[in-house]
JSON list of C-alpha atoms in Angstrom, two decimals:
[
{"chain": "A", "resi": 1, "resn": "MET", "atom": "CA", "xyz": [100.77, 144.01, 86.98]},
{"chain": "A", "resi": 2, "resn": "THR", "atom": "CA", "xyz": [99.23, 140.73, 88.14]},
{"chain": "A", "resi": 3, "resn": "ASP", "atom": "CA", "xyz": [101.00, 137.53, 87.28]},
{"chain": "A", "resi": 4, "resn": "THR", "atom": "CA", "xyz": [99.11, 134.34, 88.08]},
{"chain": "A", "resi": 5, "resn": "GLN", "atom": "CA", "xyz": [100.46, 130.94, 87.10]},
{"chain": "A", "resi": 6, "resn": "VAL", "atom": "CA", "xyz": [98.10, 127.95, 86.99]},
{"chain": "A", "resi": 7, "resn": "TYR", "atom": "CA", "xyz": [99.24, 124.32, 86.88]},
{"chain": "A", "resi": 8, "resn": "ARG", "atom": "CA", "xyz": [96.92, 121.31, 86.70]},
{"chain": "A", "resi": 9, "resn": "VAL", "atom": "CA", "xyz": [97.60, 117.60, 86.92]},
{"chain": "A", "resi": 10, "resn": "TYR", "atom": "CA", "xyz": [95.33, 114.56, 87.14]},
{"chain": "A", "resi": 11, "resn": "ILE", "atom": "CA", "xyz": [96.46, 111.94, 89.62]},
{"chain": "A", "resi": 12, "resn": "LYS", "atom": "CA", "xyz": [95.19, 108.42, 90.19]},
{"chain": "A", "resi": 13, "resn": "ALA", "atom": "CA", "xyz": [94.94, 108.87, 93.96]},
{"chain": "A", "resi": 14, "resn": "THR", "atom": "CA", "xyz": [92.31, 109.93, 96.47]},
{"chain": "A", "resi": 15, "resn": "PRO", "atom": "CA", "xyz": [91.97, 113.58, 97.48]},
{"chain": "A", "resi": 16, "resn": "GLU", "atom": "CA", "xyz": [93.02, 112.56, 101.00]},
{"chain": "A", "resi": 17, "resn": "LYS", "atom": "CA", "xyz": [96.25, 110.99, 99.77]},
{"chain": "A", "resi": 18, "resn": "ILE", "atom": "CA", "xyz": [97.09, 114.08, 97.71]},
{"chain": "A", "resi": 19, "resn": "TRP", "atom": "CA", "xyz": [96.30, 116.32, 100.70]},
{"chain": "A", "resi": 20, "resn": "ASP", "atom": "CA", "xyz": [98.62, 114.25, 102.89]},
{"chain": "A", "resi": 21, "resn": "ALA", "atom": "CA", "xyz": [101.38, 114.40, 100.26]},
{"chain": "A", "resi": 22, "resn": "ILE", "atom": "CA", "xyz": [101.16, 118.21, 100.27]},
{"chain": "A", "resi": 23, "resn": "THR", "atom": "CA", "xyz": [100.86, 118.72, 104.04]},
{"chain": "A", "resi": 24, "resn": "LYS", "atom": "CA", "xyz": [102.86, 115.94, 105.72]},
{"chain": "A", "resi": 25, "resn": "PRO", "atom": "CA", "xyz": [106.66, 115.79, 105.97]},
{"chain": "A", "resi": 26, "resn": "GLU", "atom": "CA", "xyz": [106.84, 112.02, 105.52]},
{"chain": "A", "resi": 27, "resn": "TRP", "atom": "CA", "xyz": [105.53, 112.65, 101.99]},
{"chain": "A", "resi": 28, "resn": "SER", "atom": "CA", "xyz": [107.10, 116.02, 101.12]},
{"chain": "A", "resi": 29, "resn": "GLN", "atom": "CA", "xyz": [110.61, 114.66, 101.61]},
{"chain": "A", "resi": 30, "resn": "LYS", "atom": "CA", "xyz": [109.98, 112.10, 98.83]},
{"chain": "A", "resi": 31, "resn": "TYR", "atom": "CA", "xyz": [109.18, 114.29, 95.80]},
{"chain": "A", "resi": 32, "resn": "GLY", "atom": "CA", "xyz": [110.04, 117.55, 94.06]},
{"chain": "A", "resi": 33, "resn": "TYR", "atom": "CA", "xyz": [112.83, 119.41, 95.77]},
{"chain": "A", "resi": 34, "resn": "THR", "atom": "CA", "xyz": [112.13, 117.50, 98.99]},
{"chain": "A", "resi": 35, "resn": "GLY", "atom": "CA", "xyz": [112.09, 119.28, 102.32]},
{"chain": "A", "resi": 36, "resn": "LEU", "atom": "CA", "xyz": [110.12, 118.66, 105.47]},
{"chain": "A", "resi": 37, "resn": "VAL", "atom": "CA", "xyz": [106.83, 120.58, 105.46]},
{"chain": "A", "resi": 38, "resn": "ASP", "atom": "CA", "xyz": [105.42, 121.77, 108.77]},
{"chain": "A", "resi": 39, "resn": "PHE", "atom": "CA", "xyz": [101.86, 123.15, 108.67]},
{"chain": "A", "resi": 40, "resn": "ASP", "atom": "CA", "xyz": [99.73, 124.64, 111.43]},
{"chain": "A", "resi": 41, "resn": "LEU", "atom": "CA", "xyz": [96.58, 123.90, 109.45]},
{"chain": "A", "resi": 42, "resn": "ARG", "atom": "CA", "xyz": [94.33, 126.72, 110.60]},
{"chain": "A", "resi": 43, "resn": "PRO", "atom": "CA", "xyz": [93.80, 130.24, 109.23]},
{"chain": "A", "resi": 44, "resn": "GLY", "atom": "CA", "xyz": [96.57, 132.40, 110.66]},
{"chain": "A", "resi": 45, "resn": "GLY", "atom": "CA", "xyz": [98.76, 129.36, 111.31]},
{"chain": "A", "resi": 46, "resn": "LYS", "atom": "CA", "xyz": [102.32, 129.30, 110.08]},
{"chain": "A", "resi": 47, "resn": "HIS", "atom": "CA", "xyz": [103.93, 126.90, 107.67]},
{"chain": "A", "resi": 48, "resn": "ALA", "atom": "CA", "xyz": [107.54, 126.21, 106.81]},
{"chain": "A", "resi": 49, "resn": "THR", "atom": "CA", "xyz": [109.59, 123.75, 104.84]},
{"chain": "A", "resi": 50, "resn": "HIS", "atom": "CA", "xyz": [112.56, 122.67, 106.91]},
{"chain": "A", "resi": 51, "resn": "PRO", "atom": "CA", "xyz": [115.75, 121.33, 105.33]},
{"chain": "A", "resi": 52, "resn": "THR", "atom": "CA", "xyz": [116.42, 117.61, 105.11]},
{"chain": "A", "resi": 53, "resn": "PRO", "atom": "CA", "xyz": [119.85, 116.33, 106.18]},
{"chain": "A", "resi": 54, "resn": "ASP", "atom": "CA", "xyz": [120.96, 116.56, 102.51]},
{"chain": "A", "resi": 55, "resn": "TYR", "atom": "CA", "xyz": [120.14, 120.28, 102.46]},
{"chain": "A", "resi": 56, "resn": "VAL", "atom": "CA", "xyz": [121.95, 120.84, 105.76]},
{"chain": "A", "resi": 57, "resn": "GLU", "atom": "CA", "xyz": [124.99, 119.01, 104.39]},
{"chain": "A", "resi": 58, "resn": "ALA", "atom": "CA", "xyz": [124.88, 121.35, 101.36]},
{"chain": "A", "resi": 59, "resn": "GLY", "atom": "CA", "xyz": [124.88, 124.38, 103.69]},
{"chain": "A", "resi": 60, "resn": "PHE", "atom": "CA", "xyz": [121.16, 125.20, 103.83]},
{"chain": "A", "resi": 61, "resn": "THR", "atom": "CA", "xyz": [120.41, 125.22, 107.55]},
{"chain": "A", "resi": 62, "resn": "ASN", "atom": "CA", "xyz": [117.47, 127.66, 107.68]},
{"chain": "A", "resi": 63, "resn": "ASP", "atom": "CA", "xyz": [113.91, 127.07, 106.52]},
{"chain": "A", "resi": 64, "resn": "LEU", "atom": "CA", "xyz": [113.64, 126.68, 102.75]},
{"chain": "A", "resi": 65, "resn": "VAL", "atom": "CA", "xyz": [110.13, 128.18, 102.45]},
{"chain": "A", "resi": 66, "resn": "ASP", "atom": "CA", "xyz": [107.78, 129.84, 104.91]},
{"chain": "A", "resi": 67, "resn": "GLY", "atom": "CA", "xyz": [104.49, 131.69, 105.10]},
{"chain": "A", "resi": 68, "resn": "GLU", "atom": "CA", "xyz": [101.03, 131.83, 106.62]},
{"chain": "A", "resi": 69, "resn": "VAL", "atom": "CA", "xyz": [97.99, 129.61, 106.21]},
{"chain": "A", "resi": 70, "resn": "LEU", "atom": "CA", "xyz": [95.07, 131.66, 104.85]},
{"chain": "A", "resi": 71, "resn": "GLU", "atom": "CA", "xyz": [92.38, 129.04, 104.16]},
{"chain": "A", "resi": 72, "resn": "VAL", "atom": "CA", "xyz": [92.02, 125.34, 104.99]},
{"chain": "A", "resi": 73, "resn": "ASP", "atom": "CA", "xyz": [89.36, 122.93, 103.75]},
{"chain": "A", "resi": 74, "resn": "PRO", "atom": "CA", "xyz": [90.82, 119.40, 103.92]},
{"chain": "A", "resi": 75, "resn": "PRO", "atom": "CA", "xyz": [91.12, 117.56, 101.60]},
{"chain": "A", "resi": 76, "resn": "ARG", "atom": "CA", "xyz": [89.84, 120.08, 99.05]},
{"chain": "A", "resi": 77, "resn": "LYS", "atom": "CA", "xyz": [91.60, 123.40, 99.37]},
{"chain": "A", "resi": 78, "resn": "LEU", "atom": "CA", "xyz": [94.65, 124.98, 100.96]},
{"chain": "A", "resi": 79, "resn": "VAL", "atom": "CA", "xyz": [95.58, 128.64, 100.50]},
{"chain": "A", "resi": 80, "resn": "ILE", "atom": "CA", "xyz": [98.87, 129.94, 101.89]},
{"chain": "A", "resi": 81, "resn": "THR", "atom": "CA", "xyz": [101.34, 132.77, 101.54]},
{"chain": "A", "resi": 82, "resn": "TRP", "atom": "CA", "xyz": [104.67, 131.49, 100.25]},
{"chain": "A", "resi": 83, "resn": "LYS", "atom": "CA", "xyz": [108.24, 132.78, 100.15]},
{"chain": "A", "resi": 84, "resn": "LEU", "atom": "CA", "xyz": [111.44, 131.03, 99.18]},
{"chain": "A", "resi": 85, "resn": "ARG", "atom": "CA", "xyz": [114.10, 131.52, 101.86]},
{"chain": "A", "resi": 86, "resn": "MET", "atom": "CA", "xyz": [117.01, 129.60, 100.28]},
{"chain": "A", "resi": 87, "resn": "ASP", "atom": "CA", "xyz": [118.49, 132.53, 98.37]},
{"chain": "A", "resi": 88, "resn": "PRO", "atom": "CA", "xyz": [118.88, 136.20, 99.38]},
{"chain": "A", "resi": 89, "resn": "ALA", "atom": "CA", "xyz": [117.70, 137.18, 95.86]},
{"chain": "A", "resi": 90, "resn": "PHE", "atom": "CA", "xyz": [114.15, 136.54, 97.07]},
{"chain": "A", "resi": 91, "resn": "ASP", "atom": "CA", "xyz": [114.41, 138.67, 100.22]},
{"chain": "A", "resi": 92, "resn": "LYS", "atom": "CA", "xyz": [113.26, 141.87, 98.51]},
{"chain": "A", "resi": 93, "resn": "GLU", "atom": "CA", "xyz": [110.16, 140.25, 97.03]},
{"chain": "A", "resi": 94, "resn": "PRO", "atom": "CA", "xyz": [106.80, 140.06, 98.81]},
{"chain": "A", "resi": 95, "resn": "TYR", "atom": "CA", "xyz": [105.15, 136.87, 99.96]},
{"chain": "A", "resi": 96, "resn": "THR", "atom": "CA", "xyz": [103.18, 135.32, 97.12]},
{"chain": "A", "resi": 97, "resn": "LYS", "atom": "CA", "xyz": [99.82, 133.53, 97.33]},
{"chain": "A", "resi": 98, "resn": "LEU", "atom": "CA", "xyz": [99.64, 129.82, 96.61]},
{"chain": "A", "resi": 99, "resn": "THR", "atom": "CA", "xyz": [96.38, 127.88, 96.26]},
{"chain": "A", "resi": 100, "resn": "TYR", "atom": "CA", "xyz": [96.01, 124.11, 96.08]},
{"chain": "A", "resi": 101, "resn": "GLU", "atom": "CA", "xyz": [92.62, 122.84, 94.88]},
{"chain": "A", "resi": 102, "resn": "ILE", "atom": "CA", "xyz": [91.94, 119.10, 94.96]},
{"chain": "A", "resi": 103, "resn": "GLU", "atom": "CA", "xyz": [88.86, 117.81, 93.15]},
{"chain": "A", "resi": 104, "resn": "GLU", "atom": "CA", "xyz": [87.81, 114.22, 92.62]},
{"chain": "A", "resi": 105, "resn": "THR", "atom": "CA", "xyz": [86.52, 113.64, 89.10]},
{"chain": "A", "resi": 106, "resn": "LYS", "atom": "CA", "xyz": [84.17, 110.93, 87.86]},
{"chain": "A", "resi": 107, "resn": "THR", "atom": "CA", "xyz": [86.51, 109.65, 85.13]},
{"chain": "A", "resi": 108, "resn": "ALA", "atom": "CA", "xyz": [90.03, 111.06, 85.44]},
{"chain": "A", "resi": 109, "resn": "GLY", "atom": "CA", "xyz": [91.11, 110.38, 89.01]},
{"chain": "A", "resi": 110, "resn": "THR", "atom": "CA", "xyz": [91.68, 113.49, 91.10]},
{"chain": "A", "resi": 111, "resn": "ARG", "atom": "CA", "xyz": [92.47, 116.90, 89.64]},
{"chain": "A", "resi": 112, "resn": "LEU", "atom": "CA", "xyz": [95.06, 118.96, 91.49]},
{"chain": "A", "resi": 113, "resn": "THR", "atom": "CA", "xyz": [95.23, 122.62, 90.50]},
{"chain": "A", "resi": 114, "resn": "VAL", "atom": "CA", "xyz": [98.01, 124.83, 91.84]},
{"chain": "A", "resi": 115, "resn": "THR", "atom": "CA", "xyz": [97.51, 128.56, 91.36]},
{"chain": "A", "resi": 116, "resn": "HIS", "atom": "CA", "xyz": [100.47, 130.75, 92.25]},
{"chain": "A", "resi": 117, "resn": "ASP", "atom": "CA", "xyz": [99.90, 134.50, 92.33]},
{"chain": "A", "resi": 118, "resn": "VAL", "atom": "CA", "xyz": [103.38, 135.93, 91.88]},
{"chain": "A", "resi": 119, "resn": "THR", "atom": "CA", "xyz": [102.36, 139.59, 91.61]},
{"chain": "A", "resi": 120, "resn": "ASP", "atom": "CA", "xyz": [105.36, 141.92, 92.12]},
{"chain": "A", "resi": 121, "resn": "ALA", "atom": "CA", "xyz": [107.67, 138.92, 92.55]},
{"chain": "A", "resi": 122, "resn": "PRO", "atom": "CA", "xyz": [109.48, 138.52, 89.19]},
{"chain": "A", "resi": 123, "resn": "THR", "atom": "CA", "xyz": [112.36, 136.44, 90.60]},
{"chain": "A", "resi": 124, "resn": "THR", "atom": "CA", "xyz": [109.91, 134.03, 92.20]},
{"chain": "A", "resi": 125, "resn": "ALA", "atom": "CA", "xyz": [107.80, 133.94, 89.01]},
{"chain": "A", "resi": 126, "resn": "ALA", "atom": "CA", "xyz": [110.82, 133.03, 86.89]},
{"chain": "A", "resi": 127, "resn": "LEU", "atom": "CA", "xyz": [111.87, 130.28, 89.26]},
{"chain": "A", "resi": 128, "resn": "VAL", "atom": "CA", "xyz": [108.49, 128.59, 89.77]},
{"chain": "A", "resi": 129, "resn": "ASN", "atom": "CA", "xyz": [107.46, 128.72, 86.09]},
{"chain": "A", "resi": 130, "resn": "GLY", "atom": "CA", "xyz": [110.30, 126.35, 85.20]},
{"chain": "A", "resi": 131, "resn": "SER", "atom": "CA", "xyz": [112.05, 128.70, 82.77]},
{"chain": "A", "resi": 132, "resn": "GLN", "atom": "CA", "xyz": [115.33, 128.28, 84.66]},
{"chain": "A", "resi": 133, "resn": "GLU", "atom": "CA", "xyz": [115.28, 124.50, 84.49]},
{"chain": "A", "resi": 134, "resn": "ASN", "atom": "CA", "xyz": [118.61, 122.73, 84.14]},
{"chain": "A", "resi": 135, "resn": "ILE", "atom": "CA", "xyz": [117.64, 119.45, 82.50]},
{"chain": "A", "resi": 136, "resn": "ASN", "atom": "CA", "xyz": [121.21, 118.25, 82.80]},
{"chain": "A", "resi": 137, "resn": "ALA", "atom": "CA", "xyz": [121.30, 118.52, 86.59]},
{"chain": "A", "resi": 138, "resn": "GLY", "atom": "CA", "xyz": [122.35, 115.45, 88.51]},
{"chain": "A", "resi": 139, "resn": "PRO", "atom": "CA", "xyz": [119.99, 112.84, 90.00]},
{"chain": "A", "resi": 140, "resn": "GLY", "atom": "CA", "xyz": [117.44, 114.27, 92.40]},
{"chain": "A", "resi": 141, "resn": "GLU", "atom": "CA", "xyz": [118.28, 117.86, 91.48]},
{"chain": "A", "resi": 142, "resn": "ASN", "atom": "CA", "xyz": [116.37, 118.94, 88.35]},
{"chain": "A", "resi": 143, "resn": "ALA", "atom": "CA", "xyz": [117.16, 122.51, 89.31]},
{"chain": "A", "resi": 144, "resn": "GLY", "atom": "CA", "xyz": [114.68, 125.17, 88.27]},
{"chain": "A", "resi": 145, "resn": "GLY", "atom": "CA", "xyz": [111.88, 122.91, 87.01]},
{"chain": "A", "resi": 146, "resn": "GLY", "atom": "CA", "xyz": [109.37, 124.77, 89.16]},
{"chain": "A", "resi": 147, "resn": "TRP", "atom": "CA", "xyz": [105.78, 123.69, 89.69]},
{"chain": "A", "resi": 148, "resn": "ALA", "atom": "CA", "xyz": [105.69, 121.54, 86.56]},
{"chain": "A", "resi": 149, "resn": "TRP", "atom": "CA", "xyz": [108.55, 119.44, 87.96]},
{"chain": "A", "resi": 150, "resn": "ILE", "atom": "CA", "xyz": [107.10, 119.26, 91.46]},
{"chain": "A", "resi": 151, "resn": "LEU", "atom": "CA", "xyz": [103.63, 118.21, 90.28]},
{"chain": "A", "resi": 152, "resn": "SER", "atom": "CA", "xyz": [105.01, 115.67, 87.80]},
{"chain": "A", "resi": 153, "resn": "ASP", "atom": "CA", "xyz": [107.13, 114.14, 90.54]},
{"chain": "A", "resi": 154, "resn": "LEU", "atom": "CA", "xyz": [104.19, 114.13, 92.97]},
{"chain": "A", "resi": 155, "resn": "LYS", "atom": "CA", "xyz": [102.00, 112.37, 90.39]},
{"chain": "A", "resi": 156, "resn": "SER", "atom": "CA", "xyz": [104.70, 109.75, 89.75]},
{"chain": "A", "resi": 157, "resn": "LEU", "atom": "CA", "xyz": [105.21, 109.14, 93.45]},
{"chain": "A", "resi": 158, "resn": "LEU", "atom": "CA", "xyz": [101.51, 108.73, 94.22]},
{"chain": "A", "resi": 159, "resn": "GLU", "atom": "CA", "xyz": [100.80, 106.53, 91.20]},
{"chain": "A", "resi": 160, "resn": "THR", "atom": "CA", "xyz": [103.91, 104.33, 91.17]},
{"chain": "A", "resi": 161, "resn": "ASP", "atom": "CA", "xyz": [105.32, 104.71, 94.68]},
{"chain": "A", "resi": 162, "resn": "ALA", "atom": "CA", "xyz": [108.53, 106.07, 93.12]},
{"chain": "A", "resi": 163, "resn": "PRO", "atom": "CA", "xyz": [109.55, 109.65, 92.25]},
{"chain": "A", "resi": 164, "resn": "LEU", "atom": "CA", "xyz": [110.71, 110.61, 88.75]},
{"chain": "A", "resi": 165, "resn": "ALA", "atom": "CA", "xyz": [114.31, 111.01, 89.85]},
{"chain": "A", "resi": 166, "resn": "PRO", "atom": "CA", "xyz": [116.23, 108.96, 92.39]},
{"chain": "A", "resi": 167, "resn": "ALA", "atom": "CA", "xyz": [117.08, 110.69, 95.62]},
{"chain": "A", "resi": 168, "resn": "ALA", "atom": "CA", "xyz": [120.36, 112.54, 95.69]},
{"chain": "A", "resi": 169, "resn": "SER", "atom": "CA", "xyz": [123.10, 110.54, 97.33]}
]
């Protein structure tokens, strides 16, 4: 069974700024679940999301996410394999395929589409679709909000220079 999740958001920002927010650690640590992205932006290159000091303090000392870069067309398209490494529950699942498509529109800013193929990865699918969201989590946590949370926070950050939730302290 194929399970593909598609998320789309329109952001008042240039494609280049959105690309940088996805691929540069100085941006990735400011929105969503934070983390320090590290991309070797070439087909066959590796990528990983390293823990911030807050993650290390909470006991997460290994990479949070990792995978391989499959396709790169800055600032329009990035295709990667993706696997969450924070929880052993995900170890038995295969790498999933994640596609970012960034398209400037004539009237609505820039459209960012995230397509996540979670075939044969039901634990990953349940996490990234937001169905496990804890809306009562503390500041900066918003546990389980998945891609909807990440993209909403990215949009807020790029448009207002502030994320939806304050950083955890």
